[in-house]
Amino acid sequence: MGTITIVGLGAGDMDQLSLGVYRTLKQAKHLFLRTKDHPVVAQLQEEGIYFQSFDDVYEKYDQFEQVYEHIVDYLCEEVKKGDVVYAVPGHPLVAERTVKLLLEKQDHISVRVEGGQSFLDALFTAVRLDPIEGFQFIDATSFQPDEIQLRNHIIFCQVYDSFIASDVKLALLEKLPHDYPVFIVYAAGSKQERVEKVPLYELDRAMNVSNLTSVYVPKVENEELLYHDFTTLRRVIATLRGPNGCPWDRKQTHESLKKYLLEEAYELLDAIDRQDDENMIEELGDVLLQVMLHAQIGEDDGMFSIDDVIRAITEKMIRRHPHVFGDVRVEHAEEVVRNWQAIKQAEKENVRHSLLDDVVKALPSTLRAYEYQKKAAEVGFDWSEVEAMWSKVEEEINEVKHEANRMNERKLKAEFGDLLFALINVCRYYKINPEEALAMANEKFYRRFQYIEKKVKQLGKEWNAYSLDQLDEIWEEAKKEGL
């Protein structure tokens, strides 16, 4: 068993190779190159250095990861016969997936990494970038759009072809204006070096790309372009609550904000009911604002921050979705719900509490009744037939009538509550959310009453000029109009 010696070909020409790397290449009996598409390779050939490249492997696979695994497997077989030298562009430990894979196999093979000049130095020089300002280095062949940090300078390496350039462009267009200036850097550090400034929308068609192409995106200086960024929102809220912030925001507490959270939640529900996407954006923002304010108050008090909130919900979602993030298999949505309840119960098994304590007490009374009934039904405390539920409703109506005749306000209120509770139980049987049903009734009443108001105004009479029957006739008109 030999040793795989890994060297870097640097970013430019033969003159930039270190003496040690040059000697290793010159003396290698078995030299392999990841690719011969590099400025120094032609000069190596002129000096009579023999090598084998893996360029043909790229044609065999659809995914780069498959290419890299093939190269590594091949080298692992070759090293069994004796020492080999493996040369890669740039520095072996900068953006070289095959080197990382080889190092992961060090328990089974001997790997030694020598030097090489990273193309980053040459690229920093080409675009006049001081990395102390902060930069992000991204592999263009395997990245997620949410990884992009626009507050830093960004370098996309391995922009092999126009398809990869297009992926980079589309990801950036989600965050930046279409004409934002970006730089295409070709063969940085070599005699063929070229730098071209283009608007973002032309990134994938501005020039030919190859494995020597990188894309440089200057960091965003205009704060308005970062309004979509979560960090910006967090800083805005912190400023509002800070010493020089807004007096109203600074004096708020968890308790004082409770009513606003409820108001914003109901306004969001209204936007959803109206299927108004633009208004949903606004109302979701208002709900998020309440979350951020509570989190900032927690941070100001030294109790918790938005990081704790996000961490807790992330952990919960992963823990309660083992069929997505684990190895649990499910066949249908009902099974997901059963698993969720079982996991939730296991989380609380060491805490003595009522089953009904899982229902949030701050819910509107209709929803709280609905959730109480659902919890009770989970353990079998429920009618199996709807007829019994309707009988209960009739029974409660009679009791309301009875107490109404006696004019005992306290008992009458209690009986009305029992009647509403019984009706909510019927709603649950038919899988109707009572809060949504009542909201629909409110909206319907609003539309029809508006119609009556409009008619009264058109006829030029006062309200007291109409009898209830006349107003009811206009109400019926509104119904016929589909309101």
XYZ file of C-alpha atoms in Angstrom:
483
model
C 0.000 0.000 0.000
C 1.428 3.358 -1.095
C 0.583 6.981 -0.305
C -1.579 9.436 -2.200
C 0.244 12.764 -2.300
C -2.068 15.642 -3.171
C -0.684 18.855 -4.640
C -2.236 22.047 -5.962
C -1.484 23.424 -9.420
C -2.084 26.960 -8.225
C -4.175 29.626 -9.843
C -1.948 30.623 -12.752
C 1.065 29.699 -14.781
C 4.148 27.577 -14.168
C 5.972 30.587 -12.698
C 3.573 30.578 -9.744
C 4.198 26.930 -8.805
C 6.214 26.476 -5.641
C 9.523 24.664 -6.055
C 8.311 21.832 -3.821
C 5.173 21.223 -5.861
C 7.139 21.410 -9.113
C 9.587 18.752 -7.875
C 6.745 16.495 -6.757
C 5.140 16.743 -10.200
C 8.469 16.209 -11.945
C 9.406 13.150 -9.914
C 5.973 11.503 -9.840
C 5.871 8.025 -11.376
C 2.094 7.900 -11.322
C 0.597 11.374 -11.721
C -3.160 11.944 -11.936
C -4.891 15.256 -12.668
C -8.507 15.931 -11.801
C -8.648 17.991 -14.987
C -6.145 19.087 -17.605
C -8.170 22.242 -18.244
C -5.720 24.465 -16.377
C -3.155 27.055 -17.594
C -0.157 25.183 -16.178
C -0.880 21.828 -17.800
C 0.351 22.712 -21.293
C 3.681 23.797 -19.802
C 3.920 20.539 -17.844
C 3.441 18.638 -21.080
C 6.162 20.702 -22.752
C 8.526 19.610 -19.993
C 7.729 15.992 -20.691
C 5.747 15.332 -17.539
C 3.381 12.444 -18.154
C -0.012 12.333 -16.425
C -3.472 10.813 -16.617
C -6.515 13.105 -16.265
C -10.075 12.335 -15.220
C -11.755 14.653 -17.725
C -13.449 11.757 -19.484
C -15.172 10.764 -16.205
C -17.236 13.970 -16.283
C -18.976 12.706 -19.421
C -20.165 9.525 -17.735
C -22.298 11.007 -14.964
C -25.070 13.546 -14.505
C -24.033 14.643 -11.013
C -20.663 16.061 -9.935
C -20.789 14.035 -6.728
C -20.826 10.852 -8.803
C -17.784 12.092 -10.727
C -15.885 12.842 -7.524
C -16.740 9.476 -5.999
C -15.531 7.722 -9.164
C -12.205 9.594 -9.029
C -11.699 8.768 -5.363
C -12.545 5.095 -5.841
C -10.085 4.904 -8.750
C -7.275 6.513 -6.751
C -7.937 4.196 -3.811
C -7.426 1.227 -6.104
C -4.291 2.697 -7.698
C -2.612 3.424 -4.351
C -2.763 -0.276 -3.537
C -0.121 -0.746 -6.258
C 2.187 2.000 -4.950
C 2.623 5.739 -4.451
C 0.556 8.102 -6.582
C 0.447 11.879 -6.948
C -2.911 13.567 -7.412
C -2.902 17.177 -8.680
C -5.856 19.536 -8.487
C -6.353 23.172 -9.540
C -5.570 25.845 -6.960
C -4.941 24.651 -3.419
C -5.913 21.088 -2.426
C -7.956 22.263 0.546
C -9.901 25.026 -1.204
C -13.110 23.968 -2.984
C -11.848 20.467 -3.761
C -14.492 17.868 -3.013
C -12.342 14.917 -4.110
C -9.656 15.885 -1.588
C -12.222 16.008 1.204
C -13.497 12.552 0.225
C -9.950 11.178 0.177
C -9.212 12.608 3.618
C -12.349 10.906 4.956
C -10.776 7.564 3.951
C -7.543 8.079 5.901
C -8.395 5.176 8.184
C -7.918 2.884 5.188
C -5.378 4.670 2.962
C -2.380 6.970 3.456
C -2.992 10.536 2.274
C -0.533 13.436 2.358
C -1.461 16.984 1.361
C 1.219 19.324 0.008
C 0.822 22.974 -0.871
C -0.425 24.978 -3.783
C -1.508 28.536 -4.369
C -5.220 29.133 -3.805
C -7.035 30.954 -6.585
C -8.657 33.088 -3.868
C -5.565 35.272 -3.540
C -5.559 35.871 -7.267
C -9.289 36.513 -7.299
C -9.098 39.017 -4.427
C -6.449 40.860 -6.430
C -8.461 40.703 -9.653
C -11.568 42.318 -8.138
C -9.665 44.526 -5.644
C -11.324 42.904 -2.625
C -9.949 43.024 0.914
C -11.382 39.883 2.593
C -11.223 41.569 5.996
C -14.507 43.254 4.972
C -16.131 39.824 5.159
C -16.763 37.428 2.319
C -18.705 34.249 1.666
C -17.276 31.433 -0.446
C -19.946 29.321 -2.170
C -19.687 26.245 -4.364
C -21.961 27.099 -7.296
C -22.597 23.414 -8.001
C -24.169 22.680 -4.633
C -25.745 25.493 -2.655
C -29.113 26.492 -1.250
C -30.461 30.011 -1.961
C -31.057 30.644 1.744
C -27.305 30.273 2.356
C -26.566 33.518 0.504
C -25.476 36.306 2.873
C -25.759 39.618 1.035
C -24.104 41.577 3.855
C -20.823 39.927 2.821
C -18.943 39.957 -0.438
C -19.793 36.678 -2.182
C -17.627 34.503 -4.394
C -19.225 31.661 -6.336
C -16.591 29.179 -7.445
C -16.874 26.290 -9.907
C -19.219 28.073 -12.291
C -18.506 25.390 -14.875
C -21.150 26.165 -17.465
C -24.091 28.391 -18.378
C -26.545 26.124 -16.558
C -24.740 26.620 -13.258
C -24.426 30.345 -14.003
C -28.187 30.407 -14.568
C -28.798 28.737 -11.183
C -26.659 31.386 -9.505
C -28.464 34.169 -11.359
C -31.942 32.910 -10.471
C -31.020 32.531 -6.789
C -29.661 36.079 -6.677
C -32.643 37.533 -8.549
C -34.839 36.429 -5.647
C -32.896 38.818 -3.424
C -31.393 41.530 -5.644
C -32.520 43.914 -8.407
C -32.142 42.563 -11.932
C -29.496 45.176 -12.776
C -27.346 44.685 -9.665
C -23.664 44.706 -10.771
C -21.772 41.413 -10.575
C -18.343 40.414 -11.845
C -17.413 37.383 -13.926
C -13.803 36.396 -13.285
C -12.052 34.039 -15.681
C -8.711 32.316 -15.007
C -7.769 34.580 -12.101
C -4.006 34.790 -11.612
C -3.076 33.523 -15.065
C -2.086 35.352 -18.232
C -5.598 34.675 -19.538
C -7.246 36.476 -16.606
C -10.327 38.478 -17.544
C -12.817 40.347 -15.356
C -16.140 41.495 -16.775
C -18.721 43.611 -14.953
C -22.300 42.809 -15.995
C -25.833 43.420 -14.708
C -27.155 40.407 -12.829
C -29.751 39.479 -15.460
C -26.966 38.923 -18.037
C -24.858 36.679 -15.828
C -25.518 33.426 -17.692
C -25.095 34.837 -21.182
C -22.401 37.489 -20.865
C -19.325 35.343 -21.600
C -18.168 31.773 -22.012
C -17.764 29.913 -18.731
C -15.505 27.039 -17.769
C -14.033 25.392 -14.698
C -11.803 28.486 -14.341
C -14.786 30.845 -13.984
C -15.890 32.466 -10.734
C -18.581 35.028 -9.998
C -18.038 37.882 -7.571
C -21.038 39.654 -6.010
C -20.140 42.837 -4.081
C -21.760 43.096 -0.679
C -24.978 45.089 -0.472
C -24.485 48.574 0.939
C -28.027 49.857 0.352
C -30.086 48.875 3.423
C -33.349 49.031 1.471
C -32.189 46.022 -0.571
C -31.963 44.096 2.703
C -35.488 44.793 3.944
C -36.382 41.168 3.185
C -33.576 39.921 5.420
C -34.496 38.575 8.858
C -31.456 40.217 10.435
C -32.683 43.612 9.229
C -36.077 43.077 10.878
C -34.421 41.972 14.101
C -32.244 45.081 14.151
C -35.230 47.339 13.461
C -37.152 45.880 16.406
C -34.108 46.152 18.666
C -33.709 49.809 17.645
C -37.376 50.564 18.350
C -36.974 49.086 21.822
C -33.548 50.685 22.353
C -32.589 53.818 24.300
C -33.174 56.110 21.324
C -36.129 54.164 19.973
C -39.874 54.688 19.986
C -41.451 55.656 23.360
C -44.514 53.494 22.641
C -42.485 50.367 21.761
C -40.162 50.864 24.714
C -42.963 50.856 27.287
C -44.707 47.708 26.000
C -44.784 44.508 28.042
C -45.893 40.961 27.302
C -49.183 41.779 29.030
C -49.828 45.064 27.216
C -49.283 43.428 23.818
C -51.740 40.562 24.339
C -54.712 42.363 22.814
C -52.721 43.363 19.725
C -51.700 39.772 19.058
C -55.350 38.732 19.086
C -56.360 41.627 16.847
C -53.641 40.883 14.300
C -54.494 37.170 14.285
C -58.147 37.938 13.530
C -57.201 40.398 10.801
C -55.084 37.661 9.229
C -58.036 35.258 9.392
C -60.152 37.868 7.633
C -57.568 38.226 4.847
C -57.481 34.433 4.459
C -61.280 34.262 4.256
C -61.236 36.926 1.543
C -58.403 35.102 -0.275
C -56.588 38.435 -0.454
C -52.928 37.500 -0.929
C -51.632 41.071 -0.768
C -53.458 41.691 2.482
C -52.239 38.330 3.818
C -48.656 39.524 3.301
C -49.406 42.617 5.355
C -51.288 40.764 8.097
C -48.715 37.972 8.364
C -46.157 40.733 8.817
C -48.236 42.236 11.614
C -48.430 38.845 13.359
C -44.670 38.407 12.922
C -44.180 41.878 14.391
C -45.955 40.743 17.566
C -43.695 37.693 17.792
C -40.608 39.855 17.325
C -41.729 42.375 19.944
C -42.349 39.649 22.531
C -38.970 38.078 21.716
C -37.204 41.453 22.031
C -38.875 42.077 25.379
C -37.658 38.661 26.480
C -34.141 39.535 25.327
C -34.245 42.948 27.019
C -35.276 41.226 30.267
C -32.475 38.675 29.879
C -34.938 35.774 29.762
C -34.963 34.590 26.134
C -34.409 35.811 22.575
C -35.811 35.124 19.113
C -33.007 32.553 18.742
C -34.518 30.559 21.606
C -37.967 30.818 20.006
C -36.702 29.595 16.630
C -34.597 26.839 18.204
C -37.541 25.552 20.245
C -39.971 25.390 17.336
C -37.348 23.852 15.023
C -36.570 21.138 17.556
C -40.279 20.492 18.061
C -41.037 20.229 14.342
C -38.183 17.790 13.771
C -39.071 15.762 16.877
C -42.743 15.523 15.955
C -42.140 14.630 12.301
C -40.072 11.429 12.528
C -41.703 10.299 9.273
C -39.940 13.207 7.536
C -36.720 13.673 9.525
C -36.363 10.138 10.863
C -36.989 6.548 9.816
C -40.672 6.251 10.773
C -42.993 5.281 7.906
C -46.587 6.517 7.612
C -49.266 5.782 5.034
C -51.764 8.616 5.492
C -52.471 11.910 7.265
C -54.496 10.278 10.046
C -51.472 8.217 11.036
C -49.390 11.394 11.155
C -51.898 12.931 13.592
C -51.803 9.818 15.828
C -48.008 9.875 15.910
C -48.048 13.602 16.685
C -50.384 13.096 19.642
C -48.339 10.153 20.935
C -45.107 12.144 20.778
C -46.775 15.131 22.397
C -48.096 12.927 25.193
C -44.638 11.394 25.741
C -43.143 14.884 26.034
C -45.538 15.686 28.879
C -45.665 12.279 30.593
C -43.622 13.421 33.577
C -45.877 16.407 34.254
C -49.069 15.884 36.244
C -51.889 17.783 34.525
C -55.401 17.482 33.194
C -55.902 16.421 29.603
C -57.775 19.689 29.130
C -54.766 21.723 30.276
C -53.303 21.265 26.805
C -55.957 23.662 25.524
C -54.794 27.273 25.614
C -56.976 29.189 28.052
C -56.543 32.445 26.112
C -58.482 31.080 23.138
C -61.846 32.703 22.305
C -64.578 30.898 24.199
C -66.026 29.227 21.103
C -62.657 27.760 20.148
C -61.866 26.802 23.735
C -65.159 24.866 23.973
C -64.416 23.214 20.627
C -60.943 22.136 21.770
C -62.205 20.904 25.173
C -64.712 18.668 23.385
C -62.042 17.334 21.029
C -59.774 16.465 23.962
C -62.570 14.695 25.791
C -63.477 12.769 22.623
C -59.890 11.456 22.379
C -60.509 9.331 25.496
C -64.029 8.256 24.489
C -66.075 10.880 26.339
C -68.264 11.654 23.336
C -71.527 10.709 21.677
C -71.177 8.372 18.743
C -74.393 9.538 17.053
C -75.343 13.090 16.146
C -78.985 12.506 17.130
C -77.999 12.515 20.808
C -76.198 15.811 20.268
C -79.293 17.365 18.718
C -81.379 16.095 21.616
C -78.988 17.824 23.986
C -79.403 21.072 22.015
C -83.211 20.809 22.312
C -82.905 20.111 26.014
C -80.748 23.193 26.505
C -83.167 25.367 24.481
C -85.996 24.342 26.788
C -83.882 25.147 29.842
C -83.048 28.586 28.406
C -86.764 29.269 27.852
C -87.533 28.121 31.369
C -84.951 30.415 32.953
C -85.968 33.301 30.647
C -89.452 33.191 32.144
C -88.017 33.322 35.660
C -85.763 36.313 34.828
C -82.830 35.059 36.914
C -79.915 36.687 35.058
C -77.167 34.505 36.500
C -78.954 31.218 35.761
C -80.117 32.446 32.341
C -76.541 33.297 31.397
C -75.416 29.853 32.493
C -78.129 28.143 30.417
C -77.267 30.203 27.348
C -73.683 29.057 27.811
C -74.836 25.427 27.987
C -76.848 25.909 24.789
C -73.882 27.387 22.915
C -71.653 24.595 24.219
C -74.122 21.989 22.935
C -74.308 23.675 19.510
C -70.535 23.735 19.300
C -70.564 20.000 19.940
C -72.803 19.563 16.884
C -70.390 21.721 14.874
C -67.560 19.427 15.883
C -69.507 16.365 14.726
C -69.860 17.899 11.264
C -66.186 18.998 11.311
C -67.150 22.670 11.267
C -64.986 25.120 13.181
C -67.491 27.218 15.193
C -65.264 30.289 15.185
C -65.046 30.217 11.391
C -68.788 29.594 11.104
C -69.582 32.548 13.375
C -67.098 34.724 11.487
C -68.918 33.862 8.245
C -72.240 34.776 9.840
C -70.785 38.082 11.029
C -69.519 38.887 7.555
C -72.872 37.965 6.029
C -74.702 40.171 8.501
C -72.275 43.012 7.761
C -72.860 42.784 3.986
C -76.641 42.627 4.270
C -76.879 45.402 6.826
C -74.703 47.555 4.582
C -77.221 46.882 1.810
C -80.051 48.084 4.074
C -78.069 51.208 4.986
C -77.503 51.959 1.313
C -81.219 51.562 0.505
C -82.293 53.775 3.400
C -79.849 56.450 2.274
C -81.045 56.242 -1.361
C -84.713 56.698 -0.325
C -83.807 59.735 1.762
C -85.777 58.724 4.857
C -84.799 58.415 8.493
C -84.441 54.989 10.077
C -87.424 55.550 12.338
C -89.622 55.952 9.259
C -89.358 52.228 8.590
C -91.018 49.390 10.404
C -89.144 46.207 11.169
C -91.152 44.405 8.465
C -90.072 46.967 5.881
C -86.444 46.675 6.882
C -86.797 42.903 6.771
C -88.054 43.139 3.186
C -84.843 44.989 2.229
C -82.898 42.274 4.087
C -84.589 39.668 1.887
C -83.610 41.709 -1.175
C -80.016 41.514 -0.031
C -80.325 37.729 0.266
C -81.666 37.530 -3.304
C -78.691 39.632 -4.458
C -76.453 36.893 -3.085
C -75.091 38.999 -0.231
